CSV table of C-alpha atoms in Angstrom, one decimal:
chain,number,residue,atom,x,y,z
A,15,MET,CA,117.0,110.0,8.9
A,16,GLU,CA,120.4,108.4,9.1
A,17,LYS,CA,123.5,110.3,8.0
A,18,SER,CA,124.3,107.7,5.3
A,19,GLN,CA,120.8,108.0,3.8
A,20,GLU,CA,121.1,111.8,3.7
A,21,LEU,CA,124.4,111.5,1.9
A,22,GLU,CA,122.8,109.1,-0.7
A,23,LEU,CA,119.9,111.4,-1.2
A,24,THR,CA,122.2,114.3,-1.8
A,25,GLN,CA,124.2,112.2,-4.3
A,26,MET,CA,121.0,111.0,-6.0
A,27,ARG,CA,119.8,114.6,-6.5
A,28,LYS,CA,123.2,115.5,-8.1
A,29,SER,CA,123.1,112.5,-10.3
A,30,VAL,CA,119.6,113.3,-11.5
A,31,GLN,CA,120.8,116.8,-12.4
A,32,LYS,CA,123.7,115.4,-14.4
A,33,LEU,CA,121.1,113.3,-16.3
A,34,GLY,CA,119.4,116.5,-17.3
A,35,SER,CA,116.4,116.3,-14.9
A,36,SER,CA,115.4,117.6,-11.5
A,37,THR,CA,114.1,116.3,-8.1
A,38,GLU,CA,112.8,119.8,-7.1
A,39,LYS,CA,109.1,118.8,-7.0
A,40,PHE,CA,109.7,115.6,-5.1
A,41,GLY,CA,110.2,115.1,-1.4
A,42,GLU,CA,112.5,112.7,0.5
A,43,PRO,CA,109.9,109.9,0.9
A,44,THR,CA,109.5,109.7,-2.9
A,45,LEU,CA,113.3,109.7,-3.6
A,46,MET,CA,113.9,107.1,-0.8
A,47,ARG,CA,111.6,104.6,-2.6
A,48,PHE,CA,113.9,104.7,-5.6
A,49,LEU,CA,117.0,104.4,-3.4
A,50,ILE,CA,115.6,101.5,-1.5
A,51,ALA,CA,114.6,99.8,-4.8
A,52,ARG,CA,118.2,100.1,-6.0
A,53,SER,CA,119.9,99.0,-2.8
A,54,MET,CA,120.9,102.6,-1.8
A,55,ASP,CA,123.0,103.1,-5.0
A,56,ALA,CA,122.5,106.8,-5.7
A,57,ASP,CA,123.5,106.6,-9.4
A,58,LYS,CA,121.3,103.6,-10.2
A,59,ALA,CA,118.4,105.2,-8.3
A,60,ALA,CA,118.9,108.4,-10.3
A,61,LYS,CA,118.7,106.5,-13.6
A,62,MET,CA,115.5,104.7,-12.4
A,63,PHE,CA,114.0,108.0,-11.3
A,64,VAL,CA,114.7,109.8,-14.6
A,65,LYS,CA,113.4,106.9,-16.5
A,66,TRP,CA,110.2,107.0,-14.4
A,67,GLN,CA,109.8,110.7,-15.1
A,68,GLU,CA,110.1,110.1,-18.8
A,69,TRP,CA,107.7,107.2,-18.7
A,70,ARG,CA,105.1,109.3,-16.8
A,71,SER,CA,105.3,112.2,-19.3
A,72,THR,CA,104.8,109.7,-22.1
A,73,TRP,CA,102.0,107.5,-20.7
A,74,VAL,CA,100.3,109.9,-18.3
A,75,PRO,CA,100.9,113.4,-19.7
A,76,ASN,CA,97.8,114.9,-17.9
A,77,GLY,CA,98.7,113.2,-14.6
A,78,PHE,CA,95.9,110.6,-14.8
A,79,VAL,CA,94.4,108.1,-17.2
A,80,PRO,CA,90.9,109.1,-18.3
A,81,GLU,CA,88.3,106.3,-17.8
A,82,SER,CA,87.1,107.0,-21.4
A,83,GLU,CA,90.4,105.5,-22.6
A,84,ILE,CA,89.9,102.2,-20.7
A,85,GLY,CA,86.2,101.6,-21.1
A,86,GLU,CA,86.4,98.0,-22.2
A,87,GLU,CA,88.6,97.0,-19.3
A,88,LEU,CA,86.3,98.8,-16.8
A,89,GLU,CA,83.2,97.1,-18.2
A,90,ALA,CA,84.3,93.7,-16.7
A,91,ARG,CA,84.0,95.2,-13.2
A,92,LYS,CA,86.9,92.9,-12.1
A,93,ILE,CA,88.9,95.2,-9.9
A,94,PHE,CA,87.7,96.5,-6.5
A,95,LEU,CA,88.9,99.2,-4.2
A,96,GLN,CA,88.0,98.5,-0.6
A,97,GLY,CA,89.3,101.3,1.5
A,98,LEU,CA,92.2,101.4,4.0
A,99,SER,CA,93.6,98.4,5.9
A,100,ARG,CA,94.4,98.5,9.6
A,101,SER,CA,97.8,99.9,8.8
A,102,GLY,CA,96.3,102.6,6.6
A,103,GLN,CA,97.2,101.0,3.3
A,104,PRO,CA,94.5,100.8,0.5
A,105,LEU,CA,93.2,97.4,-0.5
A,106,MET,CA,92.8,96.5,-4.2
A,107,LEU,CA,91.1,93.2,-5.0
A,108,ALA,CA,91.3,91.5,-8.4
A,109,LYS,CA,88.9,88.7,-9.5
A,110,ALA,CA,90.7,86.8,-12.2
A,111,SER,CA,87.6,84.9,-13.3
A,112,LYS,CA,86.2,88.1,-14.7
A,113,HIS,CA,89.3,88.8,-16.7
A,114,PHE,CA,90.1,87.8,-20.3
A,115,PRO,CA,93.4,88.6,-22.1
A,116,SER,CA,93.1,91.9,-23.8
A,117,LYS,CA,93.2,92.3,-27.6
A,118,ASP,CA,94.2,95.9,-27.1
A,119,GLN,CA,97.5,96.0,-25.2
A,120,LEU,CA,97.7,99.7,-25.2
A,121,GLN,CA,94.4,100.0,-23.4
A,122,PHE,CA,95.4,97.2,-21.0
A,123,LYS,CA,98.6,99.0,-20.1
A,124,LYS,CA,96.7,102.2,-19.4
A,125,PHE,CA,94.3,100.2,-17.3
A,126,VAL,CA,97.2,99.0,-15.2
A,127,ILE,CA,98.4,102.5,-14.7
A,128,TYR,CA,94.8,103.7,-13.8
A,129,LEU,CA,94.5,100.9,-11.2
A,130,LEU,CA,97.8,101.6,-9.5
A,131,ASP,CA,97.5,105.4,-9.6
A,132,LYS,CA,93.9,105.4,-8.2
A,133,THR,CA,94.7,102.8,-5.5
A,134,ILE,CA,97.7,104.7,-4.3
A,135,ALA,CA,95.8,108.0,-4.4
A,136,SER,CA,93.0,106.6,-2.3
A,137,SER,CA,95.3,106.7,0.7
A,138,PHE,CA,96.3,110.3,0.4
A,139,LYS,CA,95.2,112.5,3.2
A,140,GLY,CA,95.0,115.9,1.4
A,141,GLN,CA,98.2,115.4,-0.5
A,142,GLU,CA,100.7,112.8,-1.4
A,143,ILE,CA,103.6,112.0,0.9
A,144,GLY,CA,105.4,109.8,-1.5
A,145,ASN,CA,105.9,106.6,0.6
A,146,GLU,CA,102.3,105.2,0.4
A,147,LYS,CA,102.0,101.5,-0.2
A,148,VAL,CA,99.2,99.2,-1.4
A,149,ILE,CA,97.9,95.8,-0.4
A,150,VAL,CA,96.5,93.6,-3.2
A,151,ILE,CA,94.3,90.4,-3.1
A,152,PHE,CA,94.5,88.4,-6.4
A,153,ASP,CA,91.7,85.9,-6.3
A,154,LEU,CA,91.9,82.9,-8.7
A,155,GLN,CA,88.6,81.3,-7.6
A,156,ASN,CA,86.8,79.7,-10.5
A,157,ILE,CA,89.3,80.7,-13.2
A,158,GLY,CA,89.7,78.6,-16.3
A,159,TYR,CA,92.3,78.5,-19.0
A,160,LYS,CA,90.4,81.3,-20.9
A,161,ASN,CA,91.1,83.6,-18.0
A,162,VAL,CA,94.9,83.0,-17.8
A,163,ASP,CA,96.8,86.1,-19.0
A,164,THR,CA,100.5,85.4,-18.5
A,165,ARG,CA,101.5,88.4,-20.7
A,166,GLY,CA,99.1,90.7,-18.8
A,167,LEU,CA,100.5,89.6,-15.4
A,168,ILE,CA,104.1,90.0,-16.5
A,169,THR,CA,103.2,93.5,-17.8
A,170,GLY,CA,101.6,94.4,-14.5
A,171,PHE,CA,104.5,93.3,-12.4
A,172,GLN,CA,107.0,95.0,-14.8
A,173,PHE,CA,105.2,98.3,-14.4
A,174,LEU,CA,105.1,97.8,-10.6
A,175,GLN,CA,108.8,97.1,-10.3
A,176,ALA,CA,110.1,99.7,-12.8
A,177,TYR,CA,107.7,102.6,-12.3
A,178,TYR,CA,106.1,102.1,-8.8
A,179,PRO,CA,109.1,101.1,-6.7
A,180,GLU,CA,108.4,100.2,-3.1
A,181,ARG,CA,104.6,100.8,-3.6
A,182,LEU,CA,103.6,97.2,-2.9
A,183,ALA,CA,103.2,96.3,0.8
A,184,LYS,CA,101.8,92.8,0.3
A,185,LEU,CA,100.1,90.7,-2.4
A,186,PHE,CA,97.9,87.8,-1.3
A,187,ILE,CA,97.1,85.2,-3.9
A,188,LEU,CA,94.0,83.2,-3.1
A,189,ASN,CA,92.5,80.0,-4.4
A,190,MET,CA,95.4,79.0,-6.8
A,191,PRO,CA,94.3,76.0,-8.8
A,192,ARG,CA,96.8,73.3,-9.5
A,193,PHE,CA,97.0,74.1,-13.2
A,194,PHE,CA,98.1,77.6,-12.4
A,195,VAL,CA,101.2,76.6,-10.5
A,196,SER,CA,103.2,76.2,-13.7
A,197,VAL,CA,101.9,79.5,-15.0
A,198,TRP,CA,103.0,81.2,-11.7
A,199,ARG,CA,106.4,79.6,-11.8
A,200,MET,CA,107.0,81.2,-15.3
A,201,ILE,CA,105.7,84.6,-14.1
A,202,SER,CA,108.0,84.4,-11.0
A,203,ARG,CA,111.1,84.4,-13.2
A,204,PHE,CA,110.3,88.0,-14.1
A,205,LEU,CA,110.0,89.1,-10.5
A,206,GLU,CA,112.7,90.7,-8.4
A,207,ARG,CA,113.5,89.1,-5.0
A,208,ALA,CA,112.1,92.2,-3.2
A,209,THR,CA,108.8,91.7,-5.0
A,210,LEU,CA,108.6,87.9,-4.4
A,211,GLU,CA,109.2,88.5,-0.7
A,212,LYS,CA,106.0,90.5,-0.5
A,213,ILE,CA,103.8,87.8,-2.1
A,214,VAL,CA,101.9,85.3,-0.1
A,215,ILE,CA,100.2,82.4,-1.8
A,216,VAL,CA,97.5,81.7,0.8
A,217,SER,CA,97.1,77.9,1.1
A,218,ASN,CA,96.0,77.2,4.7
A,219,GLU,CA,93.8,78.6,7.4
A,220,ASP,CA,96.8,80.1,9.3
A,221,GLU,CA,97.8,82.2,6.3
A,222,ARG,CA,94.2,83.2,5.7
A,223,GLU,CA,93.9,84.3,9.3
A,224,ASP,CA,97.1,86.3,9.0
A,225,MET,CA,95.7,88.1,5.9
A,226,PHE,CA,92.5,88.8,7.9
A,227,LYS,CA,94.4,90.3,10.8
A,228,GLU,CA,96.6,92.5,8.5
A,229,ILE,CA,93.7,93.9,6.4
A,230,GLY,CA,90.8,94.0,8.9
A,231,ALA,CA,87.2,93.1,8.7
A,232,GLU,CA,86.0,96.6,7.9
A,233,VAL,CA,87.4,96.6,4.4
A,234,LEU,CA,87.6,92.9,3.7
A,235,PRO,CA,84.6,91.7,1.6
A,236,GLU,CA,82.0,89.4,3.2
A,237,GLU,CA,83.0,86.5,1.0
A,238,TYR,CA,86.5,86.6,2.5
A,239,GLY,CA,85.2,86.7,6.1
A,240,GLY,CA,85.0,90.5,6.4
A,241,GLN,CA,82.1,92.9,6.7
A,242,ALA,CA,82.5,95.0,3.5
A,243,LYS,CA,80.7,95.0,0.2
A,244,LEU,CA,82.7,94.8,-3.0
A,245,VAL,CA,83.2,98.2,-4.5
A,246,PRO,CA,84.3,98.4,-8.2
A,247,ILE,CA,87.2,100.7,-8.5
A,248,GLN,CA,85.4,103.0,-11.0
A,249,ASP,CA,82.6,103.6,-8.5
A,250,VAL,CA,85.1,105.0,-6.0
A,251,VAL,CA,85.2,108.8,-6.0
A,252,LEU,CA,88.3,110.3,-4.5
A,253,PRO,CA,88.3,113.7,-2.8
A,254,PRO,CA,90.4,116.5,-4.5
A,255,LEU,CA,93.9,117.0,-3.3
A,256,ASP,CA,95.0,120.1,-1.4
A,257,ASN,CA,96.8,122.7,-3.4
């Protein structure tokens, strides 16, 4: 680690203490995510970190979201967890045509947390390091106006940016219909530049081939040119973490 990064980490830890919290249980990889997300500004990273701790204690007091609290969202079987890409990053796949805007926003927000937490945890090898990232495929094939959920997408991205900094490796958007372009333009206004730089709207064979190479045939579902079967996220059983 560079000397400048060590200095910023030290300053961040002090700033977190001044805000009445602690970094004691968290390693450098976790803290570095917050520093990177705030352009290596220790004070801003500390505020973001403390806000994240407060958010986790409110929304996930037991450390996880029970499936019993998100039953309606899981019933649609619209999110799939496909295993690890060639670079060791878990692949989550979302089929937008199976989604309908939720009438229960509290449940939907818990569902988003469940998806991100479980996808990230699927890459742990015994325990969390803190710098794990995820790859997401967002498939818009066969969507209609009834599937469009601008509010839900904005919520998901806001959670990702505010509470899962530097967790997104790449987001591939497939089969975007013409009518969705204006929707995406509106959603993009809520995205930070660092997030936008990780999003690829796949629109030609070269981009599809790049996606294939990055993810790998072993985990990419058959309908996308891979060799895997679709695995609904609730059907994935993760091994217990080491103590």
